[in-house]
XYZ file of C-alpha atoms in Angstrom:
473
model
C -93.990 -34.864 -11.143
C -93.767 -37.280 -8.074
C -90.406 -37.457 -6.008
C -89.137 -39.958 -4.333
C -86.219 -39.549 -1.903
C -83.346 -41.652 -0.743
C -82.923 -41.556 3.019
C -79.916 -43.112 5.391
C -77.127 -43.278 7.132
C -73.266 -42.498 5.410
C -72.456 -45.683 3.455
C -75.807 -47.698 3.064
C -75.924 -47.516 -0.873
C -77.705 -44.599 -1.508
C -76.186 -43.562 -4.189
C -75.432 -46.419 -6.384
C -79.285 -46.986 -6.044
C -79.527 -43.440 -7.580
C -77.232 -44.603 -10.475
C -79.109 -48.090 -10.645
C -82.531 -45.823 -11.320
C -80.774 -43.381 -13.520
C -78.945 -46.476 -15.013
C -75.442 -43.933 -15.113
C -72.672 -43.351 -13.276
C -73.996 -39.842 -11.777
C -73.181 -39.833 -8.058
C -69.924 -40.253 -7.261
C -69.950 -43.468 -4.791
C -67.218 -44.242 -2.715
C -66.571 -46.031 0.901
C -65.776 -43.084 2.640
C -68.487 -41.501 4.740
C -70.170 -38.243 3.444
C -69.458 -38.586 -0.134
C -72.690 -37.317 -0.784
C -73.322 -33.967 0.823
C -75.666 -32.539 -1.156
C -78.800 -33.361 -2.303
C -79.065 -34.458 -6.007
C -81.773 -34.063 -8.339
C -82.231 -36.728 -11.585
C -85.228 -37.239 -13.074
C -85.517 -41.436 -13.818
C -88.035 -43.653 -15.270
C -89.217 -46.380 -13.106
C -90.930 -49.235 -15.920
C -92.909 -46.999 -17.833
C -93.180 -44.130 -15.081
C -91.126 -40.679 -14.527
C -89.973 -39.469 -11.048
C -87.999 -37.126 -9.619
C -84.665 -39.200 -7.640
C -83.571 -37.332 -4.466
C -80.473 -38.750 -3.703
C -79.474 -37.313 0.013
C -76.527 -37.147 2.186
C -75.756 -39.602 5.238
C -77.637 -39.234 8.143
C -74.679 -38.774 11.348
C -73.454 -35.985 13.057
C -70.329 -35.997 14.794
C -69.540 -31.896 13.043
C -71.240 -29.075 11.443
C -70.661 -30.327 8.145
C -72.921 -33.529 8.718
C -75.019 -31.761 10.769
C -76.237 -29.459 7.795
C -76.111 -32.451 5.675
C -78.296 -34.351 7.968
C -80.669 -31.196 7.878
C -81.059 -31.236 4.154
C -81.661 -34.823 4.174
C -84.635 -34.474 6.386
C -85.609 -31.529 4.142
C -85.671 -33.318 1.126
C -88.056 -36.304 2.885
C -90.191 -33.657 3.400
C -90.485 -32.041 0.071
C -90.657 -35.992 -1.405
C -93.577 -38.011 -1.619
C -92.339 -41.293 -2.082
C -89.479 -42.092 0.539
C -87.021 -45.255 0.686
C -85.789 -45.657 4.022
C -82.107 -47.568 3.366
C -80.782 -49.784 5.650
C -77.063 -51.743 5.853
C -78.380 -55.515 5.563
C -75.014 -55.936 6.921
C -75.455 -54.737 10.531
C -77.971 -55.187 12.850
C -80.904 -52.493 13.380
C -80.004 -49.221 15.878
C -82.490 -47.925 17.474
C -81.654 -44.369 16.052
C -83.010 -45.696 12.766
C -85.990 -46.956 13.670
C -86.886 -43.668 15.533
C -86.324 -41.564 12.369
C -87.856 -44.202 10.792
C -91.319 -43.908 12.649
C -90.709 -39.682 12.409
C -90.965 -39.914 8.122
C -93.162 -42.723 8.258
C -95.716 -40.251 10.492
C -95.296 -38.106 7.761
C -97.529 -39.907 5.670
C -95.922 -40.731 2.810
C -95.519 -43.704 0.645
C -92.710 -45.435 2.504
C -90.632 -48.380 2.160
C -87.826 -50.023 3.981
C -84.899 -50.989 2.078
C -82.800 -53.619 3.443
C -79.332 -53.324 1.061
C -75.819 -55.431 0.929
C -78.188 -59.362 0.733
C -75.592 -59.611 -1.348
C -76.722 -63.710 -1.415
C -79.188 -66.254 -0.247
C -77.902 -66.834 3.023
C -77.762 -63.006 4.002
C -81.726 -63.073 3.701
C -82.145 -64.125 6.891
C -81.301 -60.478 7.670
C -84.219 -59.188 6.755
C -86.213 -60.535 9.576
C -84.247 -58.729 11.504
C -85.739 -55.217 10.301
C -89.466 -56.244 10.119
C -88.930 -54.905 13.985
C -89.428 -51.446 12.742
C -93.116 -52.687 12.204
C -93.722 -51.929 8.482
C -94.722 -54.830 5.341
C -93.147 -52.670 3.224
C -89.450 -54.434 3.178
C -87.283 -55.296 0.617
C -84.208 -57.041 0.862
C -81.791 -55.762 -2.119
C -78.376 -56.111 -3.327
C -77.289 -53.045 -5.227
C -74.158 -54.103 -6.610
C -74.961 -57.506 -7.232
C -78.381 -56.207 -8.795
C -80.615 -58.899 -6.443
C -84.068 -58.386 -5.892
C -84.226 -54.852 -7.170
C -87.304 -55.534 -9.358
C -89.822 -55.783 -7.361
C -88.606 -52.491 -5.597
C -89.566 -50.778 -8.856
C -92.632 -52.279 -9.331
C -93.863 -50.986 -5.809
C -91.993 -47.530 -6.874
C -94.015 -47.658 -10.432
C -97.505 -48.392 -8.790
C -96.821 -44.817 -6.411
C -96.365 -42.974 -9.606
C -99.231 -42.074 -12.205
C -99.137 -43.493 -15.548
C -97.473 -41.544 -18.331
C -99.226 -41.923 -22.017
C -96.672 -43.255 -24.706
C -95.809 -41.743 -28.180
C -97.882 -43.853 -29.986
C -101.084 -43.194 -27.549
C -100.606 -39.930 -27.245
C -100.639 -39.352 -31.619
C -103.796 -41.636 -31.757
C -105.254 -39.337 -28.994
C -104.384 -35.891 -30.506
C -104.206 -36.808 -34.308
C -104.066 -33.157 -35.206
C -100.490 -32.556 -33.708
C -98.280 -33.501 -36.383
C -100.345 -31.898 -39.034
C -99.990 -28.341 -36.451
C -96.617 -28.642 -36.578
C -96.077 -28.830 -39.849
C -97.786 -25.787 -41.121
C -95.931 -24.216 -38.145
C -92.701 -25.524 -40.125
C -93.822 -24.297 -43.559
C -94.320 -21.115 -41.965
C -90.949 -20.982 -40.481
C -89.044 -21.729 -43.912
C -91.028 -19.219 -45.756
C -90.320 -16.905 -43.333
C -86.063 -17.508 -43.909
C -86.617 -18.270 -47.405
C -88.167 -14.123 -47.503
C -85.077 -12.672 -45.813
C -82.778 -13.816 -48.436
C -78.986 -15.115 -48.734
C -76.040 -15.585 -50.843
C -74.802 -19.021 -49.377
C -72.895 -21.366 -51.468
C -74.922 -24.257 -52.283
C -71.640 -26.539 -50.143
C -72.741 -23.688 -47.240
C -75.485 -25.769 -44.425
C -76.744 -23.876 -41.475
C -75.591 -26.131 -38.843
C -78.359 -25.615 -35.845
C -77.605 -26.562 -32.268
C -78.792 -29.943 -31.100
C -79.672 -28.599 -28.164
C -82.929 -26.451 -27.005
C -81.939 -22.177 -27.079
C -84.457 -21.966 -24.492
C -82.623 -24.252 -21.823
C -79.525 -22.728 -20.361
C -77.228 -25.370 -18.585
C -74.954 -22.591 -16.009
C -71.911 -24.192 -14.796
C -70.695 -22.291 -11.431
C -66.954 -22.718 -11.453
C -63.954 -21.670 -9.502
C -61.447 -22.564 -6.738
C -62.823 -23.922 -3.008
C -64.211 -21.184 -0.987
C -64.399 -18.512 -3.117
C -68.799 -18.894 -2.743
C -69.760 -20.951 -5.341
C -72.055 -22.737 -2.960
C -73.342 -19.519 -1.424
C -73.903 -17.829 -4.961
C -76.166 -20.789 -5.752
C -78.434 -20.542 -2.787
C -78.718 -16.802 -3.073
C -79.419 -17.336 -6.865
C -82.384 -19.989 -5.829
C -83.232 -17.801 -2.691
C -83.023 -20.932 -0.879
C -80.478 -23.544 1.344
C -79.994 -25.752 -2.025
C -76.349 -26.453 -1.360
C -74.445 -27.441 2.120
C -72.113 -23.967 2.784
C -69.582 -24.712 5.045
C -65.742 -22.926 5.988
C -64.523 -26.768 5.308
C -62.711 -26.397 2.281
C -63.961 -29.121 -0.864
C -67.608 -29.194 1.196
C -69.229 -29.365 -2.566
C -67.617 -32.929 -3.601
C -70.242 -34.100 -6.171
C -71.758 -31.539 -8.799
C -75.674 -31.089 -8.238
C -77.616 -28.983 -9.907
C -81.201 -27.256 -9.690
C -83.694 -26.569 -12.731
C -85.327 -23.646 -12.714
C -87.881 -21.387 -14.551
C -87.428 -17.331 -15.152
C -88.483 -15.376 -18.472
C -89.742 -18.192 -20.477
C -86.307 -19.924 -19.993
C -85.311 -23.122 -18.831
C -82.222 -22.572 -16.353
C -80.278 -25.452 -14.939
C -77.244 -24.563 -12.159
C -74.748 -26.438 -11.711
C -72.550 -26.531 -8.270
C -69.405 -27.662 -9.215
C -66.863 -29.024 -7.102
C -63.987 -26.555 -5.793
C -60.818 -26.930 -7.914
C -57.365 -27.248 -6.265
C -53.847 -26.930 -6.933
C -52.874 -30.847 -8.153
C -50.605 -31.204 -5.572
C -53.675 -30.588 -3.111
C -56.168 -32.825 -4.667
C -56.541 -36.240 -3.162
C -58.880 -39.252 -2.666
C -62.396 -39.068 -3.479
C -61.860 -34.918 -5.128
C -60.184 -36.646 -7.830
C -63.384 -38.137 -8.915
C -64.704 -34.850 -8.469
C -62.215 -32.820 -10.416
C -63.188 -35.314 -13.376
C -66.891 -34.792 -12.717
C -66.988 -31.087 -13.216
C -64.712 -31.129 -16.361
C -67.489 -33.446 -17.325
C -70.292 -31.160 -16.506
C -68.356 -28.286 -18.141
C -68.725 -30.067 -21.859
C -72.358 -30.261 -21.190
C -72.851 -26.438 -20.058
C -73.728 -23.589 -21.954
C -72.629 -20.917 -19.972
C -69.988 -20.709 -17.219
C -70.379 -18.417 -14.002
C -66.414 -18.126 -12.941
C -66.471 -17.242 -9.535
C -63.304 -15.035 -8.291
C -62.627 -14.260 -4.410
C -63.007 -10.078 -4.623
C -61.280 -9.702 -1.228
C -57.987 -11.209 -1.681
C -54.980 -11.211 -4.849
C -56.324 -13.920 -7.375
C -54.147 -16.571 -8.506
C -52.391 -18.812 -10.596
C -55.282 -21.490 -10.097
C -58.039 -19.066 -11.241
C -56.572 -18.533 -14.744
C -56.137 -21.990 -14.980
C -59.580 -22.842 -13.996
C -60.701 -20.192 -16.299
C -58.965 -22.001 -19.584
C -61.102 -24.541 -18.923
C -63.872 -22.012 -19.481
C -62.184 -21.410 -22.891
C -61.146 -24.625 -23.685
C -64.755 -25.771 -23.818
C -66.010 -22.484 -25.845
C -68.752 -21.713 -23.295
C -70.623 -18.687 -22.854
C -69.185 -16.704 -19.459
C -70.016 -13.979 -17.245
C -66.830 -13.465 -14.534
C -68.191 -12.876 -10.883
C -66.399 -11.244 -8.256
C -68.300 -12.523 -5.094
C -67.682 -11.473 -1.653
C -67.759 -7.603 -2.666
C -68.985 -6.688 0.569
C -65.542 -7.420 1.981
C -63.329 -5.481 -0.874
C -61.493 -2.498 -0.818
C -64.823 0.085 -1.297
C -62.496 2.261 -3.603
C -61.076 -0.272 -5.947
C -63.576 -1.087 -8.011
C -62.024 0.222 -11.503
C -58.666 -0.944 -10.465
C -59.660 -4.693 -9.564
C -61.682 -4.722 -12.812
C -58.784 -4.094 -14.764
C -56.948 -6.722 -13.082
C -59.533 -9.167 -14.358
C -59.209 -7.940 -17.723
C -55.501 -7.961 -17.328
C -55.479 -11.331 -15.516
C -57.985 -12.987 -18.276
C -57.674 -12.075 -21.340
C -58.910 -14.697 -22.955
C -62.118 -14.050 -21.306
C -62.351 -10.406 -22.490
C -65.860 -11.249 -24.278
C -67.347 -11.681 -20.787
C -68.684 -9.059 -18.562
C -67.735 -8.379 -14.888
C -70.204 -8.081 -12.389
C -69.628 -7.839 -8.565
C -71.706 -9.245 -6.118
C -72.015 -10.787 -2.680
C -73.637 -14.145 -1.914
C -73.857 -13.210 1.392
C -75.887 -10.098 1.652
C -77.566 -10.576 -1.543
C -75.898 -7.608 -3.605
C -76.636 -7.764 -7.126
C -77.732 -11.240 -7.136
C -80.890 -9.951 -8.710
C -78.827 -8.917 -11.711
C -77.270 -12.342 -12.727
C -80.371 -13.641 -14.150
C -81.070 -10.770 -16.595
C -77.520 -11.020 -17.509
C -77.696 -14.823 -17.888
C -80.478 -14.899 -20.257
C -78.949 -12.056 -22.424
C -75.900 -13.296 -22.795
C -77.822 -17.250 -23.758
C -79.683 -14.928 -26.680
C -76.093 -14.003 -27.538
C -74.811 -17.152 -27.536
C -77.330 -19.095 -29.326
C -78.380 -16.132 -32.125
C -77.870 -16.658 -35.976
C -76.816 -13.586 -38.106
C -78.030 -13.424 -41.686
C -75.561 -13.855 -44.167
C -76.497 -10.193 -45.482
C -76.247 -8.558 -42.622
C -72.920 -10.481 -41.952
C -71.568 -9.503 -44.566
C -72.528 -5.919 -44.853
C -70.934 -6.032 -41.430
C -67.483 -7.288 -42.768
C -67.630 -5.144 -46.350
C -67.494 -2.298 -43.636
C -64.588 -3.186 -41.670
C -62.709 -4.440 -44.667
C -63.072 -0.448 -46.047
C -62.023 0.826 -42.693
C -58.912 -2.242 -42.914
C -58.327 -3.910 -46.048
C -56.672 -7.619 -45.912
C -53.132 -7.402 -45.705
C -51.263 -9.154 -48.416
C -48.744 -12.488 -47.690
C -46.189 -12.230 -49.293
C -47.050 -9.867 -52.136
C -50.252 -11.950 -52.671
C -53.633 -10.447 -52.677
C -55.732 -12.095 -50.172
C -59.683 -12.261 -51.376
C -62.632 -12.360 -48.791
C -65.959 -13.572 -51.006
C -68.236 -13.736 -48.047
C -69.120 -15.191 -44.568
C -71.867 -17.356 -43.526
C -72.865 -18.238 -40.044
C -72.868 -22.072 -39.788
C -73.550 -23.203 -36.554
C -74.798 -21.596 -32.983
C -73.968 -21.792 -29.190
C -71.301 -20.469 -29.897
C -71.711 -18.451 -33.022
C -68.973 -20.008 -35.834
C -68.298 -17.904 -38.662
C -66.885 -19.674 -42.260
C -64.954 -16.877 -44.435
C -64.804 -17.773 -47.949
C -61.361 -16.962 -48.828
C -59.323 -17.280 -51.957
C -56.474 -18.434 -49.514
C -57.602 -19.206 -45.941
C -53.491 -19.854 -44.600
C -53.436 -16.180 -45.422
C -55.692 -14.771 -42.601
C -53.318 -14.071 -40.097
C -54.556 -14.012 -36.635
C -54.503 -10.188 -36.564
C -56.884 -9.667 -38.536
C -59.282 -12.267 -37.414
C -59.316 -10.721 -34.108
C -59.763 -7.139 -35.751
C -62.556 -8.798 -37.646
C -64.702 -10.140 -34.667
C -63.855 -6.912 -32.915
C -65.733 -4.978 -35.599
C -68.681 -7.596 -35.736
C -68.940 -7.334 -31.595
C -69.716 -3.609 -32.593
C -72.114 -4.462 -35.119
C -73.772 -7.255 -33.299
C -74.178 -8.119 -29.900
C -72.078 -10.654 -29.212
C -71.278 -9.865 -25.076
C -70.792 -12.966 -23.013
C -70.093 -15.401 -25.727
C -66.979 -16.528 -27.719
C -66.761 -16.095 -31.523
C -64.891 -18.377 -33.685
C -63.806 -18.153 -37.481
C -63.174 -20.873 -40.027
C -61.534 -19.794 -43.363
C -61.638 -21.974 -45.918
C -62.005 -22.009 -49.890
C -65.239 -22.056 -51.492
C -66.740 -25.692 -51.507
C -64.301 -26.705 -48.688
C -66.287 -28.263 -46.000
């Protein structure tokens, strides 16, 4: 797939042209300079025509922040190969952007000059201005008033190569549909064979979404590496590290293949205490709670050389809260006690309870320990997440534990267990069929997914119950 990238200085539209293509609110867009820091990755359709959206920081400097911005700006222009070179229709032309201008253009690329803010007819006369960088290739936009923009597309649409539609693509391969379903006949004869005592009110419920793509949400207070983890997890500069506390503002992520899996990591911003958070983060503290609904799985990132806090439980209930999948990392390793490991473990089990489905692995960003080991884990712990028990073997499973712990009464009443049924993945959800479901206590639930975590491996992911009477939905 083709990419096109957004290039200019802080504040010339950039992204709320990446919105207008992606037609959502994605980047966070805001007057203040550097919003964007790093670069994000959409994937938009142009008319009838995919490409890959680069939307880049602001070209300035001024500070090593914006200088690494800056660099990964220039980066992505390289990788792209379609570029939009934006322009404030406001102001007149610097020479600084026409000499970066001429650098991409010798680049070879598709190029065009974007001329934003002609917010009406008699700001057109601006665009004469810019035909002194020497291109043909101008146009003269409004972004927020939506002016002009279409013929922009069109000269984006003719750069990119033609994608079939549905309806083309059947007549061309008429033998598709029929594949597929044999391969679904197959597929219920195959789970008709292994049996089940499900009551006919009892539906599998499957996931919406694809087992196969993982959606990682890297999450935890500022500068504890989140940043850092992510490039050493990509083995490449993918996110702007700097000691600048809040650098990460708007959530990016980066798509990835390993093991026949479809990974997507997500940055998130750095969570403060509320007091702390002002201006633009607040847009970003509502972004990654956002992102967090749409992950799977949640990396929580803890600071291994200093006391954890307050914040980082509270960070981690959002972790709960949305019932992802987690795996707690304690970066910066290289700079903890060397003798503490079993003692700083347990005060992550102490600490997070709530978490204690998700293993503990220690690693550092910086010198690359263990990375290596976060992407067998990931996938594992996805398998766990999204995997569907039989109702036999479920129930074998609890007809055990009940022997080893028969259901306490309430109240001098017998409390009845039928069976269990799996009824939904990602995560696993368990309905009990129960004579009286109000007597459950909690207790025993948790003694009850304690004993199916030994039958079944279930490490990484939550597991929740539902007791209800039979043909209750």
């Amino acid at each position: 797939m083709k990419k096109l990238a957004i290039i200019g200085r802080p504040n010339v539209g950039k992204s709320s042209f990446f919105n207008r293509l992606l037609k959502e609110r994605d980047a966070i867009t805001s007057e203040m300079a550097g919003t964007t820091r790093d670069v994000k990755k959409r994937v938009a359709t142009v008319l009838d025509r995919e490409v890959e959206v680069l939307d880049t920081g602001g070209l300035d400097e001024g500070s090593e922040l914006f200088d690494k911005v800056r660099e990964k700006s220039i980066a992505a222009a390289k990788q792209a190969d379609i570029i939009l070179f934006m322009v404030d229709g406001k102001n007149l032309p610097i020479e600084e952007d026409k000499k970066l201008f001429h650098e991409l253009e010798a680049m070879g690329k598709s190029m065009a000059l974007v001329v934003n803010k002609i917010d009406n007819d008699k700001m057109k006369e601006k665009v004469w201005e810019y035909y002194e960088f020497g291109t043909q290739t101008i146009f003269g936009i409004s972004v927020s008033h939506n002016r002009s923009i279409n013929p922009l597309l069109e000269w984006i649409a003719k750069q990119l190569p033609y994608i079939p539609q549905a309806g083309e693509l059947e007549a061309a391969e008429p033998d598709m549909m029929d594949e597929f379903d044999d391969l679904l006949d197959a597929y219920m004869e195959e789970d008709e064979e292994e049996g089940s005592i499900y009551d006919e009110n009892d539906e599998m419920k499957e996931s919406d979404e694809d087992p196969n793509h993982i959606s990682v949400a890297i999450i935890g207070r500022v500068n504890v590496g989140k940043s850092s983890l992510l490039n050493a997890l990509l083995g490449e500069e993918r996110s702007v590290v700097s000691d600048v506390a809040g650098t990460t503002i708007d959530p990016i992520d980066e798509t990835i293949e390993r093991d026949d899996k479809t990974i997507t990591f997500i940055d998130t911003a750095g969570i403060r205490k509320r007091g702390k958070i002002e201006g633009i983060e607040r847009y970003a503290l509502y972004r990654t709670r956002t992102m967090l609904e749409r992950a799977n799985l949640a990396l929580l990132v803890l600071d291994a050389s200093e006391p954890f806090r307050d914040l980082d439980e509270k960070i981690a209930g959002l972790i709960d809260e949305n019932r992802l999948a987690c795996m707690i990392v304690l970066n910066k390793w290289d700079k903890a006690p060397r003798d503490d490991y079993d003692k700083i473990v347990q005060q992550v089990r102490d600490r997070f309870k709530f978490l204690h489905y998700a293993p503990v692995i220690t690693v550092s960003a910086l010198t690359k320990q263990r990375i290596h080991k976060l992407y067998d884990m990931i996938i594992q712990i996805n398998d766990n997440y999204s995997q569907r028990i039989t109702t036999s073997r479920l129930n074998e499973a609890l007809a055990f534990a009940m022997r080893k712990h028969p259901i306490p009464s309430m109240h001098g009443q017998v409390i009845r267990l039928y069976y269990a049924t799996q009824y939904a993945t990602r995560p696993p959800q368990i309905a009990l069929i129960m004579n009286k479901p109000k007597g459950l206590h909690f207790t025993y639930r948790r003694f009850l997914a304690n004993q199916l975590r030994e039958a079944f491996n279930f490490e990484g992911t939550p597991l929740l119950f539902k007791a209800k009477k039979r043909g209750e939905k």
